[in-house]
XYZ file of C-alpha atoms in Angstrom:
402
model
C -0.134 0.062 -0.035
C 1.280 3.491 -0.705
C 1.406 6.486 1.343
C -1.202 9.411 1.219
C -0.720 12.145 -1.375
C 2.882 13.289 -1.627
C 4.137 11.214 1.224
C 6.116 8.123 1.150
C 5.159 7.067 4.755
C 1.966 4.828 5.275
C -0.774 6.829 7.319
C -2.684 4.619 9.933
C -5.077 5.891 12.303
C -6.042 4.279 15.392
C -9.628 4.827 16.645
C -10.133 3.984 20.286
C -12.336 4.908 23.119
C -9.541 6.846 24.986
C -11.099 6.075 28.505
C -9.028 7.191 31.208
C -9.144 4.323 33.251
C -9.096 1.906 30.289
C -5.351 0.449 31.271
C -5.656 -2.512 29.112
C -6.984 -0.554 26.181
C -3.975 1.854 26.629
C -1.611 -1.043 26.416
C -3.169 -2.143 23.480
C -3.221 1.123 21.773
C 0.770 1.509 22.692
C 1.353 -2.024 21.277
C -0.255 -0.907 18.102
C 1.488 2.222 17.780
C 4.913 0.696 18.544
C 4.429 -1.965 15.842
C 3.274 0.252 13.198
C 5.905 2.647 13.688
C 8.132 -0.178 13.534
C 6.836 -1.139 10.018
C 7.247 2.227 9.020
C 3.837 3.987 9.525
C 2.914 7.532 10.296
C 0.566 7.027 13.286
C -2.222 9.092 14.371
C -5.002 8.480 16.886
C -8.332 9.358 17.622
C -9.717 8.694 21.201
C -13.469 8.818 21.137
C -14.402 9.863 24.596
C -11.874 12.805 24.579
C -13.001 14.156 21.338
C -16.262 12.949 20.370
C -18.513 12.160 23.602
C -22.082 12.304 22.765
C -23.094 13.830 26.242
C -26.962 14.472 26.287
C -27.623 14.494 22.397
C -29.720 11.670 21.446
C -28.456 9.091 18.999
C -29.620 9.448 15.489
C -31.846 7.240 13.420
C -28.844 5.647 11.711
C -27.340 4.949 14.804
C -30.155 3.106 15.991
C -30.559 1.298 12.945
C -26.833 -0.065 13.104
C -27.258 -1.168 16.474
C -30.425 -3.092 15.940
C -29.045 -4.614 12.789
C -25.993 -5.814 15.009
C -23.525 -3.692 12.878
C -22.512 -1.589 15.749
C -22.735 -2.311 19.691
C -24.441 -0.863 22.498
C -21.311 1.490 23.528
C -20.996 3.025 20.247
C -23.887 5.381 21.697
C -21.588 7.070 23.891
C -19.931 8.995 20.879
C -20.721 10.631 17.902
C -20.269 8.660 14.851
C -20.739 11.428 12.380
C -18.215 13.832 13.977
C -15.894 10.931 14.454
C -15.901 9.989 10.552
C -15.202 13.921 9.737
C -12.254 13.591 12.113
C -11.073 10.494 10.627
C -11.339 11.830 6.926
C -8.942 14.771 8.194
C -6.357 12.592 8.901
C -6.315 11.059 5.347
C -5.467 7.433 6.503
C -4.370 4.691 4.044
C -5.217 2.428 7.062
C -7.599 2.582 10.004
C -7.180 0.105 13.129
C -10.444 0.045 15.489
C -9.526 -0.948 18.817
C -12.376 -2.961 20.044
C -15.783 -3.243 18.648
C -16.740 -0.291 21.007
C -14.609 2.053 18.543
C -16.233 0.930 15.265
C -19.137 2.351 13.646
C -20.346 1.618 9.901
C -19.946 5.563 9.343
C -16.454 5.148 9.771
C -16.140 2.187 6.949
C -14.580 3.052 3.663
C -12.650 6.125 4.659
C -9.230 3.997 4.752
C -8.070 1.619 1.879
C -7.242 -0.591 4.262
C -9.410 -1.349 7.898
C -8.598 -3.741 10.666
C -10.970 -4.496 13.330
C -9.326 -5.363 16.809
C -11.624 -7.253 18.959
C -8.820 -7.297 21.649
C -11.076 -9.678 23.838
C -14.477 -11.524 22.826
C -16.726 -9.181 24.842
C -19.474 -11.156 24.405
C -17.657 -13.883 26.546
C -16.206 -11.148 28.737
C -19.435 -9.527 29.604
C -21.236 -12.891 30.329
C -18.367 -13.658 32.743
C -18.850 -10.215 34.347
C -22.597 -10.924 34.718
C -21.927 -14.177 36.557
C -19.369 -12.534 39.113
C -21.158 -9.413 40.010
C -23.658 -9.605 42.854
C -25.664 -6.474 41.829
C -28.742 -7.722 39.957
C -28.930 -4.420 37.968
C -25.115 -4.939 36.746
C -25.956 -8.564 36.118
C -28.788 -7.345 33.576
C -26.492 -4.744 32.319
C -23.658 -7.065 31.385
C -26.161 -9.536 29.660
C -27.426 -6.931 27.541
C -23.817 -5.962 26.255
C -22.987 -9.466 26.031
C -26.165 -9.944 23.619
C -25.120 -6.962 21.629
C -21.521 -7.904 21.202
C -22.427 -11.609 20.114
C -24.400 -10.233 17.232
C -21.657 -7.939 16.328
C -19.181 -10.488 16.579
C -21.306 -13.095 14.361
C -22.115 -10.572 11.999
C -18.434 -9.386 11.206
C -17.592 -13.354 10.604
C -19.635 -13.097 7.392
C -17.457 -10.625 6.042
C -14.112 -10.641 4.723
C -13.084 -8.553 7.461
C -9.222 -7.685 8.432
C -9.901 -8.895 12.089
C -7.682 -9.480 15.000
C -7.737 -10.670 18.657
C -5.220 -10.577 21.550
C -6.293 -14.026 22.945
C -5.315 -16.963 21.094
C -8.588 -18.936 21.834
C -10.744 -15.804 21.140
C -8.995 -15.627 17.536
C -9.817 -18.923 17.037
C -13.577 -18.880 18.038
C -13.836 -15.289 16.247
C -11.835 -16.828 12.960
C -9.594 -13.795 13.347
C -5.687 -13.332 13.336
C -3.969 -13.656 16.434
C -2.145 -10.905 17.749
C -1.285 -10.959 21.322
C -0.286 -7.828 23.349
C 3.725 -7.872 22.802
C 5.910 -7.031 25.622
C 9.545 -6.267 26.486
C 11.144 -8.925 28.661
C 13.695 -7.755 31.290
C 17.193 -9.611 31.527
C 17.079 -12.558 34.214
C 14.618 -13.286 36.864
C 12.985 -10.925 39.443
C 15.006 -9.690 42.693
C 16.625 -12.415 44.868
C 15.436 -10.122 47.785
C 11.864 -10.003 47.667
C 9.920 -8.638 50.881
C 6.631 -11.054 50.099
C 6.088 -14.437 49.323
C 3.145 -13.977 46.800
C 1.834 -11.128 44.537
C -1.503 -10.606 42.773
C -1.706 -7.594 40.422
C -4.563 -6.048 38.507
C -7.131 -3.629 38.074
C -8.730 -4.220 41.596
C -12.050 -2.951 40.956
C -12.816 -5.228 37.856
C -15.152 -7.963 38.789
C -13.067 -11.070 37.916
C -10.182 -9.800 39.537
C -12.430 -9.395 42.665
C -13.517 -12.898 42.163
C -10.007 -14.043 42.204
C -9.228 -12.175 45.396
C -12.273 -13.772 47.014
C -10.799 -17.041 46.025
C -7.323 -16.219 47.406
C -8.880 -15.171 50.687
C -10.810 -18.771 50.764
C -7.441 -20.399 50.295
C -5.641 -18.230 52.688
C -6.133 -20.149 55.997
C -4.841 -23.528 54.183
C -1.827 -21.846 53.015
C -1.407 -20.196 56.328
C -1.598 -23.570 58.118
C 1.134 -25.067 56.116
C 3.324 -22.185 55.874
C 2.798 -19.937 58.983
C 3.929 -16.212 58.218
C 3.103 -16.315 54.740
C 2.611 -13.102 53.280
C 1.003 -11.420 50.144
C 1.035 -8.172 48.329
C -2.105 -7.084 46.706
C -1.199 -4.151 44.036
C -3.435 -2.465 41.570
C -5.617 0.661 41.185
C -9.317 1.481 41.914
C -9.862 -1.333 44.595
C -13.647 -1.521 45.933
C -14.218 -1.624 49.601
C -14.583 -5.460 49.566
C -11.130 -5.519 48.356
C -9.624 -3.350 50.764
C -11.784 -4.942 53.729
C -10.253 -8.186 52.426
C -6.769 -7.168 52.632
C -7.124 -5.723 56.104
C -8.777 -8.947 57.338
C -5.999 -11.402 55.912
C -3.325 -9.058 56.737
C -2.044 -8.562 53.199
C -0.023 -5.349 51.900
C -2.500 -3.277 49.605
C -0.478 -1.074 47.014
C -2.978 1.204 45.080
C -0.427 3.272 43.167
C 2.432 2.252 41.363
C 4.126 2.890 38.022
C 6.477 0.313 37.480
C 4.928 -3.499 37.299
C 8.422 -4.981 37.431
C 9.322 -3.261 40.596
C 5.851 -4.703 42.099
C 7.134 -8.037 40.833
C 10.544 -8.007 42.294
C 8.859 -7.454 45.646
C 7.736 -11.025 45.476
C 8.717 -14.676 45.176
C 5.814 -16.269 43.396
C 2.810 -14.376 41.387
C -0.368 -16.021 41.900
C -3.469 -15.702 39.060
C -6.427 -17.604 40.624
C -8.922 -16.270 38.277
C -12.147 -18.296 37.929
C -13.314 -16.282 35.008
C -11.020 -14.748 32.251
C -11.257 -13.650 28.522
C -8.612 -12.661 26.034
C -4.883 -12.374 27.278
C -4.178 -11.864 30.541
C -1.489 -8.844 30.957
C -0.499 -9.600 34.323
C 0.530 -13.281 33.536
C 2.513 -11.652 30.624
C 4.075 -9.029 32.793
C 4.927 -11.396 35.423
C 6.880 -13.618 33.297
C 8.594 -10.624 31.643
C 9.814 -9.745 34.823
C 11.383 -13.097 35.648
C 8.706 -14.461 38.255
C 7.267 -17.785 38.301
C 3.739 -18.200 38.608
C 0.702 -20.469 39.884
C -2.543 -19.982 37.742
C -5.756 -21.250 36.863
C -6.648 -22.561 33.728
C -8.852 -19.529 32.646
C -5.935 -17.394 33.073
C -3.967 -19.178 30.100
C -6.773 -19.341 27.572
C -5.315 -16.137 25.751
C -1.998 -18.002 25.242
C -0.771 -20.558 22.822
C -0.183 -24.123 24.299
C 3.022 -24.267 26.315
C 3.198 -21.158 28.439
C 5.268 -22.185 31.283
C 3.687 -21.890 34.596
C 2.224 -24.332 37.160
C -1.610 -24.759 36.184
C -3.589 -25.659 39.114
C -7.066 -27.224 38.307
C -8.717 -26.816 41.462
C -8.145 -25.222 45.058
C -5.964 -28.086 46.524
C -3.629 -27.781 43.283
C -3.268 -24.566 43.744
C -2.250 -24.625 47.479
C -0.020 -27.429 46.579
C 1.483 -25.488 43.648
C 2.185 -22.267 45.595
C 3.827 -24.283 48.368
C 5.973 -26.173 46.181
C 7.426 -23.281 44.581
C 7.902 -21.578 47.658
C 9.916 -24.608 49.050
C 12.011 -25.474 45.943
C 14.549 -22.805 44.995
C 15.639 -24.576 41.897
C 12.076 -25.263 40.693
C 11.354 -21.390 41.513
C 14.487 -20.196 39.482
C 13.881 -22.831 36.367
C 10.097 -21.890 35.982
C 11.089 -18.017 36.022
C 13.805 -18.445 33.257
C 11.616 -20.592 31.163
C 8.734 -18.167 31.243
C 10.972 -15.238 30.818
C 12.591 -16.955 27.760
C 9.282 -17.914 26.463
C 7.912 -14.208 26.495
C 11.132 -13.465 24.783
C 10.651 -15.978 21.942
C 7.026 -15.566 21.316
C 5.547 -12.189 22.645
C 8.399 -9.895 21.540
C 7.329 -6.775 19.231
C 9.684 -7.914 16.773
C 7.767 -11.424 16.738
C 4.820 -9.877 15.793
C 5.878 -6.817 13.510
C 5.722 -9.206 10.244
C 1.768 -9.965 11.455
C 1.055 -6.302 11.460
C 2.522 -5.685 7.850
C 0.781 -8.494 6.436
C -2.304 -7.042 7.748
C -1.761 -3.746 6.204
C -0.146 -4.943 3.045
C 3.330 -3.117 3.954
C 6.350 -4.390 2.335
C 9.185 -4.372 5.085
C 12.752 -3.995 4.601
C 15.037 -6.835 5.746
C 15.485 -6.817 9.565
C 18.710 -5.199 10.563
C 21.095 -7.587 12.742
C 21.704 -6.257 16.218
C 25.258 -4.950 17.061
C 27.796 -7.453 18.321
C 27.161 -7.855 22.026
C 23.569 -6.632 22.222
C 22.041 -9.899 22.722
C 18.236 -8.477 22.110
C 15.385 -10.678 22.508
C 14.506 -9.664 18.859
C 17.451 -11.837 17.026
C 15.591 -15.422 17.987
C 12.339 -14.258 17.266
C 13.059 -12.573 13.742
C 14.540 -16.094 12.673
C 11.291 -17.971 13.215
C 8.072 -17.845 11.189
C 5.045 -15.854 12.341
C 2.580 -17.962 14.387
C -0.692 -18.886 13.223
C -3.501 -18.407 12.522
C -2.580 -16.149 9.649
C -4.706 -14.800 7.183
C -4.751 -11.965 4.479
C -7.132 -9.511 6.706
C -6.757 -6.277 5.487
C -9.952 -5.868 4.009
C -12.887 -3.850 4.721
C -15.573 -5.126 6.895
C -19.520 -5.030 6.212
C -21.017 -1.670 6.381
């Protein structure tokens, strides 16, 4: 694909919700920007809730028709599609990336020559999980309605030759999309050898599946304490609910609500625990712990977003979870070996260099030959570039149905 008028650089615009509290969305948008710039594109962004929030204005008839025909999802009613379309045209894009279905509307179709819809997660499943976890009846109903809306949209786009990707390995297979995980840069070696906690659990602490995982940890804590007195846990993350605060106090856990560096949080513990009972997409917390050189005990749902073979102790039930945690804490060699294996795995399979060719293929960008690292640099890209890109892959930079 050639660049826009008078430019040798491909112009790609990323359209996303731009929510202030959307940590996962920000990570995804940042990853897209790095990957696109790595393949030579000039990148612009349209944060919808910053620039085009609808406010009290009623939706137009065309907005409602698109919603009823399952060509958009309910959340699109929060922003103005007409104004966004004008904004998108001003960027003169050769390609557009829509980050989640919540940032796509039929009015935006056809403005760019290539369009990629990034589902990130299969939101029909994610909202269904949230409806199972929350205790408030009205929130349960709301999540079920959102799940219904996304289910119809996901089915509808399947019938079109769409440029579609998803971050979770299983979600990509279910949606018939290209698997594009969230790339990450792994640190050298394993986490600190002098941590001040045994365990760490981190994530957004107001997110319903994380709250359910904290409830599970609290349920298992007496069993862990009985077999290892003095066990300590660091609970880290933004926006903890009152329930989470009360649980941390009751169990004697340290609660860290504000931190800038996940690697530093990981360095304070010997083992990361991820006891999620509900999970959708790729779990960034699992990637970040592995990238920081921390061994993990996880539940099966926590690995659904990954290709088979991710190095971690996978605990099928409560007893296995307790045993896995104690086994890692008691065996220094096992702990170090699992940490190194996970760190190496992230370098090989989840680096930016590994996924750059997939992004180039999505937007039909011809790449220059990769430049070999200078002697002694030892970057994780050297091994990643030698391998072929993971499947599933398909020529996906086509316009999806309007």
